[in-house]
Protein backbone atom coordinates (compact mmCIF):
# COMPACT_ATOMS: atom_id res chain seq x y z
CA UNK A 1 0.00 0.00 0.00
CA UNK A 2 2.82 2.41 0.87
CA UNK A 3 4.51 1.75 -2.48
CA UNK A 4 1.31 2.54 -4.37
CA UNK A 5 0.86 5.78 -2.42
CA UNK A 6 4.44 6.85 -3.13
CA UNK A 7 4.05 6.17 -6.83
CA UNK A 8 0.78 8.12 -6.91
CA UNK A 9 2.30 11.15 -5.21
CA UNK A 10 5.27 11.00 -7.57
CA UNK A 11 2.97 10.89 -10.59
CA UNK A 12 0.99 13.87 -9.32
CA UNK A 13 4.18 15.86 -8.77
CA UNK A 14 5.31 15.03 -12.31
CA UNK A 15 1.98 16.21 -13.73
CA UNK A 16 2.09 19.45 -11.73
CA UNK A 17 5.67 20.21 -12.71
CA UNK A 18 4.87 19.36 -16.32
CA UNK A 19 1.89 21.72 -16.32
CA UNK A 20 4.03 24.45 -14.78
CA UNK A 21 6.68 23.96 -17.47
CA UNK A 22 4.04 24.28 -20.20
CA UNK A 23 2.67 27.45 -18.60
CA UNK A 24 6.12 28.99 -18.34
CA UNK A 25 6.96 28.07 -21.91
CA UNK A 26 3.96 29.81 -23.47
CA UNK A 27 5.07 32.19 -26.23
CA UNK A 28 5.14 35.79 -25.05
CA UNK A 29 3.49 38.61 -26.98
CA UNK A 30 6.95 39.74 -28.08
CA UNK A 31 7.74 36.25 -29.39
CA UNK A 32 4.43 36.02 -31.28
CA UNK A 33 5.08 39.42 -32.88
CA UNK A 34 8.53 38.25 -33.95
CA UNK A 35 7.21 34.95 -35.34
CA UNK A 36 4.40 36.45 -37.45
CA UNK A 37 6.16 39.59 -38.69
CA UNK A 38 7.64 39.97 -42.16
CA UNK A 39 9.31 42.72 -44.19
CA UNK A 40 5.95 44.41 -44.92
CA UNK A 41 4.57 44.22 -41.37
CA UNK A 42 3.80 47.61 -39.83
CA UNK A 43 2.36 46.51 -36.48
CA UNK A 44 1.06 43.45 -34.61
CA UNK A 45 -1.38 43.34 -31.68
CA UNK A 46 -1.54 40.05 -29.76
CA UNK A 47 -4.90 39.15 -28.18
CA UNK A 48 -4.30 37.14 -25.01
CA UNK A 49 -1.90 34.35 -24.07
CA UNK A 50 -3.53 31.72 -26.28
CA UNK A 51 -5.21 28.36 -25.75
CA UNK A 52 -4.49 24.69 -26.36
CA UNK A 53 -6.81 23.36 -29.07
CA UNK A 54 -7.25 20.24 -31.17
CA UNK A 55 -6.52 20.84 -34.84
CA UNK A 56 -9.10 18.65 -36.59
CA UNK A 57 -7.55 19.13 -40.02
CA UNK A 58 -4.06 18.13 -38.89
CA UNK A 59 -4.99 15.70 -36.07
CA UNK A 60 -2.82 17.21 -33.36
CA UNK A 61 -2.93 19.57 -30.38
CA UNK A 62 -1.60 23.06 -30.98
CA UNK A 63 -1.35 26.31 -29.03
CA UNK A 64 -3.30 29.06 -30.82
CA UNK A 65 -2.74 32.76 -30.20
CA UNK A 66 -5.07 35.27 -31.95
CA UNK A 67 -3.59 38.50 -33.25
CA UNK A 68 -4.24 41.46 -35.53
CA UNK A 69 -1.67 42.94 -37.89
CA UNK A 70 -1.29 45.87 -40.23
CA UNK A 71 0.70 45.06 -43.37
CA UNK A 72 1.79 47.11 -46.37
CA UNK A 73 -0.01 46.14 -49.58
CA UNK A 74 1.15 46.26 -53.19
CA UNK A 75 -0.64 49.61 -53.51
CA UNK A 76 1.43 52.52 -52.15
CA UNK A 77 -0.28 54.10 -49.15
CA UNK A 78 -2.86 51.32 -48.79
CA UNK A 79 -2.43 48.86 -45.91
CA UNK A 80 -3.98 45.46 -45.21
CA UNK A 81 -5.67 44.80 -41.84
CA UNK A 82 -5.29 41.13 -40.92
CA UNK A 83 -7.10 39.06 -38.27
CA UNK A 84 -5.29 35.77 -37.77
CA UNK A 85 -4.15 33.04 -35.40
CA UNK A 86 -0.54 32.09 -34.73
CA UNK A 87 -0.43 28.32 -34.28
CA UNK A 88 2.35 26.63 -32.30
CA UNK A 89 3.31 22.96 -32.09
CA UNK A 90 3.60 21.70 -28.50
CA UNK A 91 6.85 19.74 -28.30
CA UNK A 92 7.93 18.43 -24.90
CA UNK A 93 6.65 21.45 -23.03
CA UNK A 94 8.07 23.85 -25.64
CA UNK A 95 6.08 25.87 -28.15
CA UNK A 96 7.45 25.89 -31.69
CA UNK A 97 5.90 28.29 -34.21
CA UNK A 98 4.19 26.34 -36.97
CA UNK A 99 2.13 28.72 -39.12
CA UNK A 100 -0.54 31.43 -39.12
CA UNK A 101 -4.16 30.94 -40.12
CA UNK A 102 -5.82 34.05 -41.55
CA UNK A 103 -9.44 34.60 -40.48
CA UNK A 104 -9.86 37.74 -42.58
CA UNK A 105 -7.94 40.50 -44.27
CA UNK A 106 -9.27 43.77 -45.61
CA UNK A 107 -7.73 46.77 -47.31
CA UNK A 108 -7.69 49.83 -45.08
CA UNK A 109 -10.02 52.39 -46.64
CA UNK A 110 -11.25 50.03 -49.41
CA UNK A 111 -14.88 48.95 -48.76
CA UNK A 112 -15.86 45.30 -48.73
CA UNK A 113 -18.57 44.23 -51.22
CA UNK A 114 -22.04 44.91 -49.85
CA UNK A 115 -24.94 42.49 -49.38
CA UNK A 116 -26.64 44.09 -52.39
CA UNK A 117 -23.58 43.69 -54.64
CA UNK A 118 -23.17 40.03 -53.69
CA UNK A 119 -26.89 39.36 -54.17
CA UNK A 120 -26.77 40.98 -57.60
CA UNK A 121 -23.84 38.84 -58.72
CA UNK A 122 -25.44 35.66 -57.41
CA UNK A 123 -28.63 36.51 -59.27
CA UNK A 124 -26.74 37.35 -62.47
CA UNK A 125 -24.50 34.27 -62.61
CA UNK A 126 -26.60 31.72 -60.70
CA UNK A 127 -25.92 29.69 -57.52
CA UNK A 128 -24.29 26.83 -59.43
CA UNK A 129 -21.14 28.90 -60.03
CA UNK A 130 -20.61 29.11 -56.27
CA UNK A 131 -22.00 25.74 -55.16
CA UNK A 132 -20.25 23.79 -57.94
CA UNK A 133 -20.75 20.00 -57.48
CA UNK A 134 -23.08 20.49 -54.51
CA UNK A 135 -25.55 22.21 -56.83
CA UNK A 136 -26.41 18.84 -58.35
CA UNK A 137 -27.51 17.55 -54.93
CA UNK A 138 -30.21 20.21 -54.72
CA UNK A 139 -33.79 18.93 -54.72
CA UNK A 140 -35.95 21.54 -56.42
CA UNK A 141 -34.73 25.15 -56.33
CA UNK A 142 -32.16 26.83 -54.10
CA UNK A 143 -34.25 28.80 -51.58
CA UNK A 144 -31.66 31.47 -50.97
CA UNK A 145 -27.94 32.17 -51.14
CA UNK A 146 -26.57 35.23 -49.40
CA UNK A 147 -23.59 36.74 -47.61
CA UNK A 148 -22.91 35.02 -44.26
CA UNK A 149 -23.23 36.92 -40.99
CA UNK A 150 -19.47 36.44 -40.61
CA UNK A 151 -18.24 36.66 -44.21
CA UNK A 152 -14.50 36.29 -43.37
CA UNK A 153 -13.46 38.62 -46.16
CA UNK A 154 -10.08 37.72 -47.63
CA UNK A 155 -8.66 40.07 -50.24
CA UNK A 156 -6.24 38.45 -52.69
CA UNK A 157 -5.60 41.65 -54.63
CA UNK A 158 -7.34 45.02 -54.84
CA UNK A 159 -9.50 43.47 -57.57
CA UNK A 160 -10.39 40.09 -56.05
CA UNK A 161 -11.86 39.10 -52.69
CA UNK A 162 -13.19 35.86 -51.17
CA UNK A 163 -15.94 35.52 -48.57
CA UNK A 164 -18.46 33.08 -47.14
CA UNK A 165 -22.03 32.76 -48.38
CA UNK A 166 -24.84 30.60 -46.99
CA UNK A 167 -27.01 28.56 -49.34
CA UNK A 168 -30.35 27.28 -48.03
CA UNK A 169 -31.94 24.39 -49.94
CA UNK A 170 -33.25 20.84 -49.77
CA UNK A 171 -30.35 18.43 -50.17
CA UNK A 172 -30.72 14.94 -51.61
CA UNK A 173 -29.73 12.28 -49.07
CA UNK A 174 -30.66 9.32 -51.28
CA UNK A 175 -33.15 8.57 -54.06
CA UNK A 176 -36.16 9.06 -51.77
CA UNK A 177 -34.98 11.31 -48.92
CA UNK A 178 -34.07 14.99 -48.67
CA UNK A 179 -33.22 17.34 -45.82
CA UNK A 180 -33.35 21.13 -45.56
CA UNK A 181 -29.91 22.58 -44.89
CA UNK A 182 -28.11 25.90 -44.63
CA UNK A 183 -24.63 25.28 -45.98
CA UNK A 184 -21.59 27.59 -46.10
CA UNK A 185 -19.56 28.05 -49.28
CA UNK A 186 -16.57 30.20 -50.13
CA UNK A 187 -17.07 32.54 -53.08
CA UNK A 188 -14.61 34.79 -54.89
CA UNK A 189 -15.43 37.84 -56.99
CA UNK A 190 -13.38 39.75 -59.55
CA UNK A 191 -13.18 43.18 -61.15
CA UNK A 192 -10.80 44.88 -63.59
CA UNK A 193 -9.95 47.91 -61.43
CA UNK A 194 -10.56 49.15 -57.89
CA UNK A 195 -13.09 51.74 -59.10
CA UNK A 196 -14.83 49.37 -61.52
CA UNK A 197 -17.88 47.17 -60.81
CA UNK A 198 -17.56 43.50 -59.90
CA UNK A 199 -17.77 41.41 -63.06
CA UNK A 200 -17.73 37.72 -62.03
CA UNK A 201 -18.22 35.31 -59.14
CA UNK A 202 -16.83 31.80 -58.67
CA UNK A 203 -16.96 29.17 -55.95
CA UNK A 204 -13.87 27.87 -54.17
CA UNK A 205 -15.56 24.99 -52.31
CA UNK A 206 -17.94 24.20 -49.45
CA UNK A 207 -16.81 24.50 -45.84
CA UNK A 208 -17.84 21.14 -44.43
CA UNK A 209 -14.30 20.54 -43.19
CA UNK A 210 -14.35 23.32 -40.61
CA UNK A 211 -17.94 24.48 -40.23
CA UNK A 212 -21.06 22.65 -39.07
CA UNK A 213 -23.69 21.70 -41.57
CA UNK A 214 -26.87 23.22 -40.15
CA UNK A 215 -29.95 21.01 -40.38
CA UNK A 216 -33.17 23.04 -40.16
GROMACS .gro file of C-alpha atoms in nm:
model
  216
    1UNK     CA    1   0.000   0.000   0.000
    2UNK     CA    2   0.282   0.241   0.087
    3UNK     CA    3   0.451   0.175  -0.248
    4UNK     CA    4   0.131   0.254  -0.437
    5UNK     CA    5   0.086   0.578  -0.242
    6UNK     CA    6   0.444   0.685  -0.313
    7UNK     CA    7   0.405   0.617  -0.683
    8UNK     CA    8   0.078   0.812  -0.691
    9UNK     CA    9   0.230   1.115  -0.521
   10UNK     CA   10   0.527   1.100  -0.757
   11UNK     CA   11   0.297   1.089  -1.059
   12UNK     CA   12   0.099   1.387  -0.932
   13UNK     CA   13   0.418   1.586  -0.877
   14UNK     CA   14   0.531   1.503  -1.231
   15UNK     CA   15   0.198   1.621  -1.373
   16UNK     CA   16   0.209   1.945  -1.173
   17UNK     CA   17   0.567   2.021  -1.271
   18UNK     CA   18   0.487   1.936  -1.632
   19UNK     CA   19   0.189   2.172  -1.632
   20UNK     CA   20   0.403   2.445  -1.478
   21UNK     CA   21   0.668   2.396  -1.747
   22UNK     CA   22   0.404   2.428  -2.020
   23UNK     CA   23   0.267   2.745  -1.860
   24UNK     CA   24   0.612   2.899  -1.834
   25UNK     CA   25   0.696   2.807  -2.191
   26UNK     CA   26   0.396   2.981  -2.347
   27UNK     CA   27   0.507   3.219  -2.623
   28UNK     CA   28   0.514   3.579  -2.505
   29UNK     CA   29   0.349   3.861  -2.698
   30UNK     CA   30   0.695   3.974  -2.808
   31UNK     CA   31   0.774   3.625  -2.939
   32UNK     CA   32   0.443   3.602  -3.128
   33UNK     CA   33   0.508   3.942  -3.288
   34UNK     CA   34   0.853   3.825  -3.395
   35UNK     CA   35   0.721   3.495  -3.534
   36UNK     CA   36   0.440   3.645  -3.745
   37UNK     CA   37   0.616   3.959  -3.869
   38UNK     CA   38   0.764   3.997  -4.216
   39UNK     CA   39   0.931   4.272  -4.419
   40UNK     CA   40   0.595   4.441  -4.492
   41UNK     CA   41   0.457   4.422  -4.137
   42UNK     CA   42   0.380   4.761  -3.983
   43UNK     CA   43   0.236   4.651  -3.648
   44UNK     CA   44   0.106   4.345  -3.461
   45UNK     CA   45  -0.138   4.334  -3.168
   46UNK     CA   46  -0.154   4.005  -2.976
   47UNK     CA   47  -0.490   3.915  -2.818
   48UNK     CA   48  -0.430   3.714  -2.501
   49UNK     CA   49  -0.190   3.435  -2.407
   50UNK     CA   50  -0.353   3.172  -2.628
   51UNK     CA   51  -0.521   2.836  -2.575
   52UNK     CA   52  -0.449   2.469  -2.636
   53UNK     CA   53  -0.681   2.336  -2.907
   54UNK     CA   54  -0.725   2.024  -3.117
   55UNK     CA   55  -0.652   2.084  -3.484
   56UNK     CA   56  -0.910   1.865  -3.659
   57UNK     CA   57  -0.755   1.913  -4.002
   58UNK     CA   58  -0.406   1.813  -3.889
   59UNK     CA   59  -0.499   1.570  -3.607
   60UNK     CA   60  -0.282   1.721  -3.336
   61UNK     CA   61  -0.293   1.957  -3.038
   62UNK     CA   62  -0.160   2.306  -3.098
   63UNK     CA   63  -0.135   2.631  -2.903
   64UNK     CA   64  -0.330   2.906  -3.082
   65UNK     CA   65  -0.274   3.276  -3.020
   66UNK     CA   66  -0.507   3.527  -3.195
   67UNK     CA   67  -0.359   3.850  -3.325
   68UNK     CA   68  -0.424   4.146  -3.553
   69UNK     CA   69  -0.167   4.294  -3.789
   70UNK     CA   70  -0.129   4.587  -4.023
   71UNK     CA   71   0.070   4.506  -4.337
   72UNK     CA   72   0.179   4.711  -4.637
   73UNK     CA   73  -0.001   4.614  -4.958
   74UNK     CA   74   0.115   4.626  -5.319
   75UNK     CA   75  -0.064   4.961  -5.351
   76UNK     CA   76   0.143   5.252  -5.215
   77UNK     CA   77  -0.028   5.410  -4.915
   78UNK     CA   78  -0.286   5.132  -4.879
   79UNK     CA   79  -0.243   4.886  -4.591
   80UNK     CA   80  -0.398   4.546  -4.521
   81UNK     CA   81  -0.567   4.480  -4.184
   82UNK     CA   82  -0.529   4.113  -4.092
   83UNK     CA   83  -0.710   3.906  -3.827
   84UNK     CA   84  -0.529   3.577  -3.777
   85UNK     CA   85  -0.415   3.304  -3.540
   86UNK     CA   86  -0.054   3.209  -3.473
   87UNK     CA   87  -0.043   2.832  -3.428
   88UNK     CA   88   0.235   2.663  -3.230
   89UNK     CA   89   0.331   2.296  -3.209
   90UNK     CA   90   0.360   2.170  -2.850
   91UNK     CA   91   0.685   1.974  -2.830
   92UNK     CA   92   0.793   1.843  -2.490
   93UNK     CA   93   0.665   2.145  -2.303
   94UNK     CA   94   0.807   2.385  -2.564
   95UNK     CA   95   0.608   2.587  -2.815
   96UNK     CA   96   0.745   2.589  -3.169
   97UNK     CA   97   0.590   2.829  -3.421
   98UNK     CA   98   0.419   2.634  -3.697
   99UNK     CA   99   0.213   2.872  -3.912
  100UNK     CA  100  -0.054   3.143  -3.912
  101UNK     CA  101  -0.416   3.094  -4.012
  102UNK     CA  102  -0.582   3.405  -4.155
  103UNK     CA  103  -0.944   3.460  -4.048
  104UNK     CA  104  -0.986   3.774  -4.258
  105UNK     CA  105  -0.794   4.050  -4.427
  106UNK     CA  106  -0.927   4.377  -4.561
  107UNK     CA  107  -0.773   4.677  -4.731
  108UNK     CA  108  -0.769   4.983  -4.508
  109UNK     CA  109  -1.002   5.239  -4.664
  110UNK     CA  110  -1.125   5.003  -4.941
  111UNK     CA  111  -1.488   4.895  -4.876
  112UNK     CA  112  -1.586   4.530  -4.873
  113UNK     CA  113  -1.857   4.423  -5.122
  114UNK     CA  114  -2.204   4.491  -4.985
  115UNK     CA  115  -2.494   4.249  -4.938
  116UNK     CA  116  -2.664   4.409  -5.239
  117UNK     CA  117  -2.358   4.369  -5.464
  118UNK     CA  118  -2.317   4.003  -5.369
  119UNK     CA  119  -2.689   3.936  -5.417
  120UNK     CA  120  -2.677   4.098  -5.760
  121UNK     CA  121  -2.384   3.884  -5.872
  122UNK     CA  122  -2.544   3.566  -5.741
  123UNK     CA  123  -2.863   3.651  -5.927
  124UNK     CA  124  -2.674   3.735  -6.247
  125UNK     CA  125  -2.450   3.427  -6.261
  126UNK     CA  126  -2.660   3.172  -6.070
  127UNK     CA  127  -2.592   2.969  -5.752
  128UNK     CA  128  -2.429   2.683  -5.943
  129UNK     CA  129  -2.114   2.890  -6.003
  130UNK     CA  130  -2.061   2.911  -5.627
  131UNK     CA  131  -2.200   2.574  -5.516
  132UNK     CA  132  -2.025   2.379  -5.794
  133UNK     CA  133  -2.075   2.000  -5.748
  134UNK     CA  134  -2.308   2.049  -5.451
  135UNK     CA  135  -2.555   2.221  -5.683
  136UNK     CA  136  -2.641   1.884  -5.835
  137UNK     CA  137  -2.751   1.755  -5.493
  138UNK     CA  138  -3.021   2.021  -5.472
  139UNK     CA  139  -3.379   1.893  -5.472
  140UNK     CA  140  -3.595   2.154  -5.642
  141UNK     CA  141  -3.473   2.515  -5.633
  142UNK     CA  142  -3.216   2.683  -5.410
  143UNK     CA  143  -3.425   2.880  -5.158
  144UNK     CA  144  -3.166   3.147  -5.097
  145UNK     CA  145  -2.794   3.217  -5.114
  146UNK     CA  146  -2.657   3.523  -4.940
  147UNK     CA  147  -2.359   3.674  -4.761
  148UNK     CA  148  -2.291   3.502  -4.426
  149UNK     CA  149  -2.323   3.692  -4.099
  150UNK     CA  150  -1.947   3.644  -4.061
  151UNK     CA  151  -1.824   3.666  -4.421
  152UNK     CA  152  -1.450   3.629  -4.337
  153UNK     CA  153  -1.346   3.862  -4.616
  154UNK     CA  154  -1.008   3.772  -4.763
  155UNK     CA  155  -0.866   4.007  -5.024
  156UNK     CA  156  -0.624   3.845  -5.269
  157UNK     CA  157  -0.560   4.165  -5.463
  158UNK     CA  158  -0.734   4.502  -5.484
  159UNK     CA  159  -0.950   4.347  -5.757
  160UNK     CA  160  -1.039   4.009  -5.605
  161UNK     CA  161  -1.186   3.910  -5.269
  162UNK     CA  162  -1.319   3.586  -5.117
  163UNK     CA  163  -1.594   3.552  -4.857
  164UNK     CA  164  -1.846   3.308  -4.714
  165UNK     CA  165  -2.203   3.276  -4.838
  166UNK     CA  166  -2.484   3.060  -4.699
  167UNK     CA  167  -2.701   2.856  -4.934
  168UNK     CA  168  -3.035   2.728  -4.803
  169UNK     CA  169  -3.194   2.439  -4.994
  170UNK     CA  170  -3.325   2.084  -4.977
  171UNK     CA  171  -3.035   1.843  -5.017
  172UNK     CA  172  -3.072   1.494  -5.161
  173UNK     CA  173  -2.973   1.228  -4.907
  174UNK     CA  174  -3.066   0.932  -5.128
  175UNK     CA  175  -3.315   0.857  -5.406
  176UNK     CA  176  -3.616   0.906  -5.177
  177UNK     CA  177  -3.498   1.131  -4.892
  178UNK     CA  178  -3.407   1.499  -4.867
  179UNK     CA  179  -3.322   1.734  -4.582
  180UNK     CA  180  -3.335   2.113  -4.556
  181UNK     CA  181  -2.991   2.258  -4.489
  182UNK     CA  182  -2.811   2.590  -4.463
  183UNK     CA  183  -2.463   2.528  -4.598
  184UNK     CA  184  -2.159   2.759  -4.610
  185UNK     CA  185  -1.956   2.805  -4.928
  186UNK     CA  186  -1.657   3.020  -5.013
  187UNK     CA  187  -1.707   3.254  -5.308
  188UNK     CA  188  -1.461   3.479  -5.489
  189UNK     CA  189  -1.543   3.784  -5.699
  190UNK     CA  190  -1.338   3.975  -5.955
  191UNK     CA  191  -1.318   4.318  -6.115
  192UNK     CA  192  -1.080   4.488  -6.359
  193UNK     CA  193  -0.995   4.791  -6.143
  194UNK     CA  194  -1.056   4.915  -5.789
  195UNK     CA  195  -1.309   5.174  -5.910
  196UNK     CA  196  -1.483   4.937  -6.152
  197UNK     CA  197  -1.788   4.717  -6.081
  198UNK     CA  198  -1.756   4.350  -5.990
  199UNK     CA  199  -1.777   4.141  -6.306
  200UNK     CA  200  -1.773   3.772  -6.203
  201UNK     CA  201  -1.822   3.531  -5.914
  202UNK     CA  202  -1.683   3.180  -5.867
  203UNK     CA  203  -1.696   2.917  -5.595
  204UNK     CA  204  -1.387   2.787  -5.417
  205UNK     CA  205  -1.556   2.499  -5.231
  206UNK     CA  206  -1.794   2.420  -4.945
  207UNK     CA  207  -1.681   2.450  -4.584
  208UNK     CA  208  -1.784   2.114  -4.443
  209UNK     CA  209  -1.430   2.054  -4.319
  210UNK     CA  210  -1.435   2.332  -4.061
  211UNK     CA  211  -1.794   2.448  -4.023
  212UNK     CA  212  -2.106   2.265  -3.907
  213UNK     CA  213  -2.369   2.170  -4.157
  214UNK     CA  214  -2.687   2.322  -4.015
  215UNK     CA  215  -2.995   2.101  -4.038
  216UNK     CA  216  -3.317   2.304  -4.016
   0.00000   0.00000   0.00000
